[in-house]
CSV table of C-alpha atoms and ligand atoms in Angstrom, one decimal:
chain,number,residue,atom,x,y,z
A,3,MET,CA,-0.4,28.6,31.0
A,4,SER,CA,-1.1,25.7,28.7
A,5,GLU,CA,-1.9,22.4,30.3
A,6,PHE,CA,0.7,20.4,28.4
A,7,VAL,CA,3.9,21.0,26.1
A,8,LEU,CA,4.0,20.5,22.6
A,9,LEU,CA,7.2,19.8,21.0
A,10,SER,CA,8.1,19.2,17.3
A,11,GLY,CA,10.9,16.9,16.1
A,12,THR,CA,12.5,17.9,12.6
A,13,ALA,CA,10.6,15.7,10.5
A,14,HIS,CA,7.7,17.7,9.6
A,15,PRO,CA,7.6,21.2,11.1
A,16,VAL,CA,4.8,22.4,8.9
A,17,LEU,CA,2.3,19.7,10.3
A,18,SER,CA,3.7,20.7,13.8
A,19,ALA,CA,2.9,23.9,13.3
A,20,GLY,CA,-0.7,23.2,11.8
A,21,ILE,CA,-1.3,21.2,15.1
A,22,SER,CA,-0.2,24.2,17.4
A,23,ARG,CA,-2.6,26.4,15.6
A,24,GLU,CA,-5.1,24.0,16.0
A,25,LEU,CA,-4.8,23.6,19.5
A,26,ALA,CA,-3.7,27.5,20.2
A,27,ILE,CA,-0.9,26.2,22.2
A,28,PRO,CA,2.9,27.3,20.6
A,29,LEU,CA,5.3,24.7,20.2
A,30,GLY,CA,8.1,24.5,22.9
A,31,SER,CA,11.6,25.8,22.0
A,32,CYS,CA,14.1,23.3,21.4
A,33,THR,CA,17.3,22.7,19.4
A,34,VAL,CA,18.3,19.5,17.3
A,35,GLU,CA,21.6,19.1,16.5
A,36,ARG,CA,23.5,16.6,14.3
A,37,PHE,CA,27.2,16.1,14.7
A,38,PRO,CA,29.5,15.6,12.0
A,39,ASP,CA,29.6,11.7,12.5
A,40,GLY,CA,25.8,11.4,12.0
A,41,GLU,CA,25.2,11.4,15.9
A,42,ILE,CA,22.0,13.3,17.0
A,43,THR,CA,21.3,15.5,20.0
A,44,VAL,CA,18.4,17.6,21.5
A,45,HIS,CA,18.0,20.2,23.9
A,46,LEU,CA,14.8,21.4,25.4
A,47,ASP,CA,15.2,25.1,26.1
A,48,ASP,CA,12.1,25.4,28.9
A,49,SER,CA,11.4,23.3,31.9
A,50,VAL,CA,9.2,20.3,31.2
A,51,ARG,CA,9.3,19.0,35.0
A,52,LYS,CA,6.1,17.5,36.1
A,53,LYS,CA,4.5,18.3,32.7
A,54,GLU,CA,2.7,16.1,30.2
A,55,VAL,CA,4.9,16.4,26.9
A,56,PHE,CA,3.6,15.6,23.4
A,57,VAL,CA,6.5,14.9,20.6
A,58,ILE,CA,5.5,15.3,17.0
A,59,GLN,CA,7.5,13.3,14.9
A,60,PRO,CA,6.5,11.3,11.8
A,61,THR,CA,9.2,8.6,11.2
A,62,SER,CA,9.2,9.2,7.6
A,63,PRO,CA,12.4,8.9,5.6
A,64,PRO,CA,15.2,9.2,6.4
A,65,VAL,CA,13.3,6.9,9.0
A,66,ASN,CA,16.4,6.0,11.1
A,67,ASP,CA,17.4,9.4,11.6
A,68,HIS,CA,13.9,10.7,12.6
A,69,LEU,CA,13.5,7.6,14.9
A,70,VAL,CA,16.6,8.2,16.7
A,71,GLU,CA,15.5,12.0,17.2
A,72,LEU,CA,12.5,11.0,18.4
A,73,LEU,CA,14.1,8.5,21.1
A,74,ALA,CA,16.4,11.6,22.0
A,75,PHE,CA,13.3,13.7,22.3
A,76,ALA,CA,11.8,11.0,24.6
A,77,ASP,CA,15.3,10.6,26.7
A,78,ALA,CA,15.6,14.1,27.1
A,79,CYS,CA,12.1,14.7,28.6
A,80,ARG,CA,12.3,11.5,30.7
A,81,ARG,CA,15.7,13.0,32.3
A,82,ALA,CA,14.0,16.4,32.8
A,83,ALA,CA,11.2,14.8,35.0
A,84,ALA,CA,8.4,15.1,32.5
A,85,SER,CA,5.3,13.6,33.9
A,86,ARG,CA,4.4,11.9,30.8
A,87,ILE,CA,5.5,11.6,27.5
A,88,VAL,CA,3.2,10.9,24.6
A,89,ALA,CA,4.9,10.4,20.9
A,90,VAL,CA,2.7,11.5,18.3
A,91,ILE,CA,3.7,9.6,15.3
A,92,PRO,CA,1.5,10.5,12.2
A,93,TYR,CA,3.4,8.3,10.1
A,94,PHE,CA,4.9,5.1,11.8
A,95,GLY,CA,7.8,3.8,9.9
A,96,TYR,CA,8.7,0.2,10.0
A,97,ALA,CA,5.0,-0.7,10.5
A,98,ARG,CA,5.1,-3.0,7.4
A,99,SER,CA,7.9,-5.2,9.3
A,100,ASP,CA,5.0,-6.6,11.6
A,101,LYS,CA,5.9,-10.3,11.2
A,102,ARG,CA,8.6,-12.5,10.0
A,103,GLY,CA,8.5,-13.0,6.1
A,104,GLN,CA,10.7,-16.0,6.6
A,105,ARG,CA,12.9,-17.5,9.2
A,106,ARG,CA,15.8,-15.7,10.3
A,107,ASP,CA,13.9,-12.0,9.4
A,108,PRO,CA,13.4,-9.6,12.3
A,109,ILE,CA,10.3,-8.0,13.2
A,110,MET,CA,11.2,-4.3,13.3
A,111,ALA,CA,7.8,-2.9,14.3
A,112,SER,CA,8.5,-4.6,17.5
A,113,THR,CA,12.1,-3.3,18.0
A,114,VAL,CA,10.8,0.2,17.6
A,115,ALA,CA,8.1,-0.3,20.2
A,116,ALA,CA,10.8,-1.6,22.5
A,117,LEU,CA,13.2,1.3,21.8
A,118,LEU,CA,10.2,3.9,22.3
A,119,GLN,CA,9.2,2.5,25.5
A,120,VAL,CA,12.8,2.0,26.9
A,121,SER,CA,13.5,5.9,26.0
A,122,GLY,CA,10.6,6.8,28.2
A,123,VAL,CA,7.4,7.0,25.8
A,124,ASP,CA,4.4,6.6,28.0
A,125,GLN,CA,1.7,6.5,25.0
A,126,VAL,CA,1.7,6.6,21.3
A,127,ILE,CA,-0.7,8.4,18.9
A,128,THR,CA,-0.5,7.3,15.3
A,129,VAL,CA,-2.4,7.3,12.2
A,130,ASP,CA,-3.5,4.5,9.8
A,131,PRO,CA,-0.4,2.3,10.6
A,132,HIS,CA,0.1,-0.4,8.1
A,133,SER,CA,-1.2,-3.0,10.3
A,134,PRO,CA,-3.1,-2.1,13.5
A,135,GLN,CA,-1.8,-5.2,15.1
A,136,ILE,CA,1.4,-3.5,15.7
A,137,GLU,CA,-0.3,-2.0,19.0
A,138,GLY,CA,0.5,-5.6,20.5
A,139,CYS,CA,4.4,-4.9,20.2
A,140,PHE,CA,3.6,-2.1,22.8
A,141,ARG,CA,2.8,-2.7,26.5
A,142,ILE,CA,1.9,1.0,26.5
A,143,PRO,CA,-1.5,2.5,25.3
A,144,VAL,CA,-1.4,3.3,21.4
A,145,ASP,CA,-4.2,5.6,20.2
A,146,THR,CA,-4.8,4.5,16.6
A,147,TRP,CA,-6.5,7.4,14.6
A,148,SER,CA,-7.6,7.2,10.8
A,149,ALA,CA,-7.4,9.7,8.2
A,150,VAL,CA,-9.9,7.7,6.0
A,151,ASP,CA,-12.8,9.9,7.1
A,152,THR,CA,-10.8,13.1,6.2
A,153,LEU,CA,-9.8,11.8,2.8
A,154,ALA,CA,-13.2,10.5,2.1
A,155,LEU,CA,-14.9,14.0,2.7
A,156,ALA,CA,-12.3,15.1,-0.1
A,157,LEU,CA,-14.0,12.7,-2.5
A,158,ARG,CA,-17.7,13.2,-1.5
A,159,GLY,CA,-19.7,14.8,-4.5
A,160,ARG,CA,-16.9,14.3,-6.8
A,161,ILE,CA,-17.3,10.5,-8.0
A,162,PRO,CA,-19.9,9.4,-10.3
A,163,PRO,CA,-22.4,6.8,-8.9
A,164,GLN,CA,-21.1,3.5,-10.9
A,165,THR,CA,-17.6,4.3,-9.6
A,166,VAL,CA,-15.8,1.4,-7.4
A,167,ILE,CA,-13.4,1.5,-4.7
A,168,VAL,CA,-10.6,-0.7,-5.1
A,169,ALA,CA,-8.2,-2.6,-2.4
A,170,PRO,CA,-4.9,-2.9,-4.4
A,171,ASP,CA,-4.4,-6.1,-2.0
A,172,VAL,CA,-6.3,-8.2,0.7
A,173,GLY,CA,-4.3,-5.9,3.4
A,174,ALA,CA,-6.1,-3.0,2.3
A,175,VAL,CA,-9.7,-4.3,2.5
A,176,ARG,CA,-10.6,-3.1,5.7
A,177,LEU,CA,-9.6,0.5,4.5
A,178,ALA,CA,-11.6,0.1,1.2
A,179,THR,CA,-14.5,-1.2,3.1
A,180,ARG,CA,-14.7,2.1,5.2
A,181,TYR,CA,-14.5,4.3,2.2
A,182,GLY,CA,-17.1,2.2,0.6
A,183,GLU,CA,-19.3,2.6,3.4
A,184,LEU,CA,-18.5,6.6,3.5
A,185,LEU,CA,-19.1,6.9,-0.1
A,186,ASP,CA,-21.8,4.3,-0.6
A,187,ARG,CA,-19.9,2.5,-3.2
A,188,SER,CA,-19.2,-1.3,-3.7
A,189,VAL,CA,-15.6,-2.7,-3.2
A,190,VAL,CA,-13.4,-4.8,-5.9
A,191,VAL,CA,-10.0,-6.5,-4.2
A,192,LEU,CA,-7.0,-7.2,-6.3
A,193,HIS,CA,-5.0,-10.1,-5.5
A,194,LYS,CA,-1.3,-9.5,-5.1
A,195,ARG,CA,1.3,-11.6,-5.0
A,196,ARG,CA,4.6,-10.5,-3.6
A,197,GLU,CA,7.7,-11.5,-5.7
A,198,SER,CA,10.5,-9.5,-3.7
A,199,ALA,CA,10.4,-6.7,-1.3
A,200,THR,CA,9.9,-4.2,-3.9
A,201,GLN,CA,8.3,-6.4,-6.7
A,202,THR,CA,4.7,-7.6,-6.6
A,203,GLU,CA,2.2,-8.8,-9.2
A,204,VAL,CA,-1.6,-8.7,-9.6
A,205,THR,CA,-3.1,-12.3,-10.3
A,206,HIS,CA,-6.6,-11.6,-10.1
A,207,VAL,CA,-9.4,-8.7,-10.3
A,208,VAL,CA,-12.1,-9.8,-7.6
A,209,GLY,CA,-15.2,-7.9,-8.8
A,210,ASP,CA,-16.4,-6.1,-11.9
A,211,VAL,CA,-14.6,-3.1,-13.2
A,212,ARG,CA,-15.7,-2.9,-16.6
A,213,ASN,CA,-16.6,0.6,-17.8
A,214,ARG,CA,-16.5,2.0,-14.3
A,215,PRO,CA,-14.4,4.7,-12.8
A,216,VAL,CA,-12.4,3.5,-9.8
A,217,VAL,CA,-10.9,5.1,-6.6
A,218,ILE,CA,-7.7,2.9,-5.4
A,219,VAL,CA,-7.2,3.3,-1.7
A,220,ASP,CA,-4.1,2.1,0.1
A,221,ASP,CA,-2.4,3.0,3.4
A,222,MET,CA,0.6,4.4,1.9
A,223,ILE,CA,2.2,5.0,-1.6
A,224,SER,CA,5.9,4.4,-1.2
A,225,THR,CA,7.6,3.3,-4.5
A,226,GLY,CA,4.1,3.5,-6.4
A,227,GLY,CA,4.7,0.0,-7.3
A,228,THR,CA,1.7,-1.5,-6.0
A,229,ILE,CA,-0.7,1.4,-7.4
A,230,GLY,CA,0.9,1.5,-10.8
A,231,ARG,CA,0.4,-2.4,-11.2
A,232,SER,CA,-3.0,-2.0,-9.9
A,233,ILE,CA,-3.7,0.7,-12.6
A,234,ASP,CA,-2.4,-1.5,-15.1
A,235,ALA,CA,-4.5,-4.8,-13.9
A,236,LEU,CA,-7.7,-2.5,-13.8
A,237,LEU,CA,-7.5,-0.8,-17.1
A,238,ALA,CA,-6.7,-4.4,-18.7
A,239,SER,CA,-9.9,-5.7,-17.0
A,240,GLY,CA,-11.8,-2.8,-18.7
A,241,ALA,CA,-11.9,0.0,-16.1
A,242,ARG,CA,-12.7,3.3,-17.4
A,243,PRO,CA,-9.2,5.5,-17.4
A,244,ASP,CA,-10.8,7.7,-15.0
A,245,ILE,CA,-8.9,6.7,-11.8
A,246,ILE,CA,-8.4,8.5,-8.4
A,247,VAL,CA,-5.9,7.3,-5.8
A,248,VAL,CA,-6.3,7.9,-2.3
A,249,ALA,CA,-3.7,6.9,0.6
A,250,THR,CA,-3.0,8.3,4.0
A,251,HIS,CA,0.7,8.3,3.5
A,252,GLY,CA,2.3,9.6,0.4
A,253,LEU,CA,6.1,8.6,0.9
A,254,MET,CA,6.3,9.1,-3.1
A,255,LEU,CA,9.8,7.3,-3.3
A,256,ASP,CA,11.9,6.2,-6.1
A,257,GLY,CA,9.9,7.1,-9.3
A,258,ALA,CA,6.6,7.0,-7.7
A,259,ARG,CA,5.6,9.9,-9.8
A,260,VAL,CA,6.5,8.3,-12.9
A,261,LYS,CA,4.3,5.5,-12.2
A,262,LEU,CA,1.4,7.4,-11.3
A,263,ASP,CA,1.5,10.6,-13.4
A,264,LEU,CA,-0.6,9.0,-16.2
A,265,PRO,CA,-3.3,10.4,-18.5
A,266,SER,CA,-5.7,7.8,-16.7
A,267,VAL,CA,-5.0,9.1,-13.2
A,268,ARG,CA,-7.4,12.2,-12.5
A,269,GLU,CA,-6.0,12.8,-9.0
A,270,VAL,CA,-3.9,11.5,-6.3
A,271,ILE,CA,-5.0,12.4,-2.8
A,272,VAL,CA,-2.6,11.9,0.4
A,273,SER,CA,-2.7,13.5,3.9
A,274,ASP,CA,0.1,15.5,5.0
A,275,SER,CA,1.1,12.7,7.7
A,276,ILE,CA,4.8,13.1,5.7
A,277,PRO,CA,5.8,16.4,4.2
A,278,GLN,CA,4.8,16.9,0.6
A,279,ALA,CA,6.9,19.4,-1.4
A,280,MET,CA,6.1,18.1,-5.1
A,281,ASP,CA,5.2,20.3,-7.8
A,282,TRP,CA,2.7,17.6,-9.3
A,283,PRO,CA,-0.6,19.4,-9.9
A,284,ALA,CA,-2.4,16.0,-9.8
A,285,VAL,CA,-1.5,15.8,-6.0
A,286,ARG,CA,-3.9,17.1,-3.5
A,287,VAL,CA,-2.9,17.1,0.3
A,288,VAL,CA,-5.5,17.0,2.9
A,289,SER,CA,-4.5,18.0,6.3
A,290,ILE,CA,-4.6,15.8,9.4
A,291,ALA,CA,-3.5,18.7,11.7
A,292,PRO,CA,-7.3,19.0,12.9
A,293,LEU,CA,-7.6,15.2,13.7
A,294,LEU,CA,-4.2,15.0,15.4
A,295,ALA,CA,-5.0,18.2,17.5
A,296,ASP,CA,-8.3,16.3,18.4
A,297,ALA,CA,-6.1,13.2,19.4
A,298,ILE,CA,-4.0,15.1,21.5
A,299,ARG,CA,-6.8,16.9,23.4
A,300,ARG,CA,-8.4,13.4,24.0
A,301,ALA,CA,-5.0,12.1,25.2
A,302,ALA,CA,-4.5,14.8,27.6
A,303,GLY,CA,-7.9,14.5,29.2
A,304,LEU,CA,-9.2,17.6,27.6
A,305,LYS,CA,-12.9,17.8,26.5
A,306,PRO,CA,-12.9,17.9,22.6
A,307,PRO,CA,-14.3,21.4,21.7
A,308,ARG,CA,-15.7,20.0,18.5
A,309,THR,CA,-17.7,17.1,16.7
A,310,ARG,CA,-16.3,14.6,14.4
A,311,GLU,CA,-17.9,16.6,11.8
A,312,MET,CA,-16.5,20.1,12.8
A,313,THR,CA,-13.0,18.4,12.8
A,314,LEU,CA,-13.9,17.0,9.2
A,315,VAL,CA,-14.7,20.5,8.2
A,316,ALA,CA,-11.6,21.9,9.8
A,317,ALA,CA,-9.6,19.5,8.0
A,318,MET,CA,-11.1,20.4,4.7
A,319,ALA,CA,-10.2,24.3,5.3
A,320,ALA,CA,-6.8,23.4,6.3
A,321,THR,CA,-6.1,21.7,3.1
A,322,SER,CA,-4.1,23.0,0.2
B,417,R5P,C1,1.5,-2.9,1.2
B,417,R5P,O1,1.1,-3.9,1.7
B,417,R5P,C2,1.4,-1.4,1.6
B,417,R5P,O2,-0.4,-1.5,2.0
B,417,R5P,C3,1.5,-0.8,0.2
B,417,R5P,O3,0.5,-1.0,-0.8
B,417,R5P,C4,2.7,-0.8,0.1
B,417,R5P,O4,3.7,-0.9,0.9
B,417,R5P,C5,2.9,0.3,-1.1
B,417,R5P,O5,4.3,0.3,-1.4
B,417,R5P,P1,4.9,0.6,-3.0
B,417,R5P,O6,4.0,2.0,-3.4
B,417,R5P,O7,6.4,0.6,-3.0
B,417,R5P,O8,4.4,-0.5,-3.8
């Protein structure tokens, strides 16, 4: 008998199956139903009484549906007397709403945190949230893991020595610094000015990119606007048209492919925190199932069966 119960919402069954394989624990049986009016309900087929339950659900698009489904899971587990409920949220939607942009704006990350807690969630596991400080929105433990080591491994030995790592905005400097350390490359920062919720403009390139291949790193690719404009600015500053884009979360919305499927872009590397079903040969998907399996083991108080290096090797093996 396993020491905990693993449940999957409907957002990303493939990742859940990968985590279940890594842990050698089957996914619990449950049913998710959507009513004609859009309401969501969940039924757990087996008892979770006095058990620790891990519910895997990225709050990826459609964000609100997946979030409400996760809340329904938590509520069902709480009412069924689970001893502890851990929400495994590989992609945390609303993390970008971490402060008020202007007066009379909401802070949705805080509201999502409140909803998760009131539904019965005792702990959250997440990966590269847009801003790590969203942890401060919670009164429960938040385990923040990073896919950077796993993604950097996918680059090792494949980028020339003169390559620079580019942070497309100041917010990405922390990530870029970590990539720079892991790959032993220097970091260049772009200064981005936000024109509206969807429009940004690169005003300065801080660092030398002339005749250098570049790796642009970010926490997410949403519409591709940030990366697309970064590519334009880098090429205008003399960067070599040999660009790799790396992001933890590949939302790939609204024409992102049109902005990034360019002759100058050699590869786009993303994790599988969000389902990736695109027929786009330049996209390489690196699995974070081994990382999340280790996160779950640790949260369950079990001894991780492998070292960090072994987890990275497992990630590569699980990668398409
Ligand atoms: C913004 O600060 C984030 O780190 C990403 O750069 C941004 O959200 C990506 O969105 P898009 O692909 O729509 O530009």
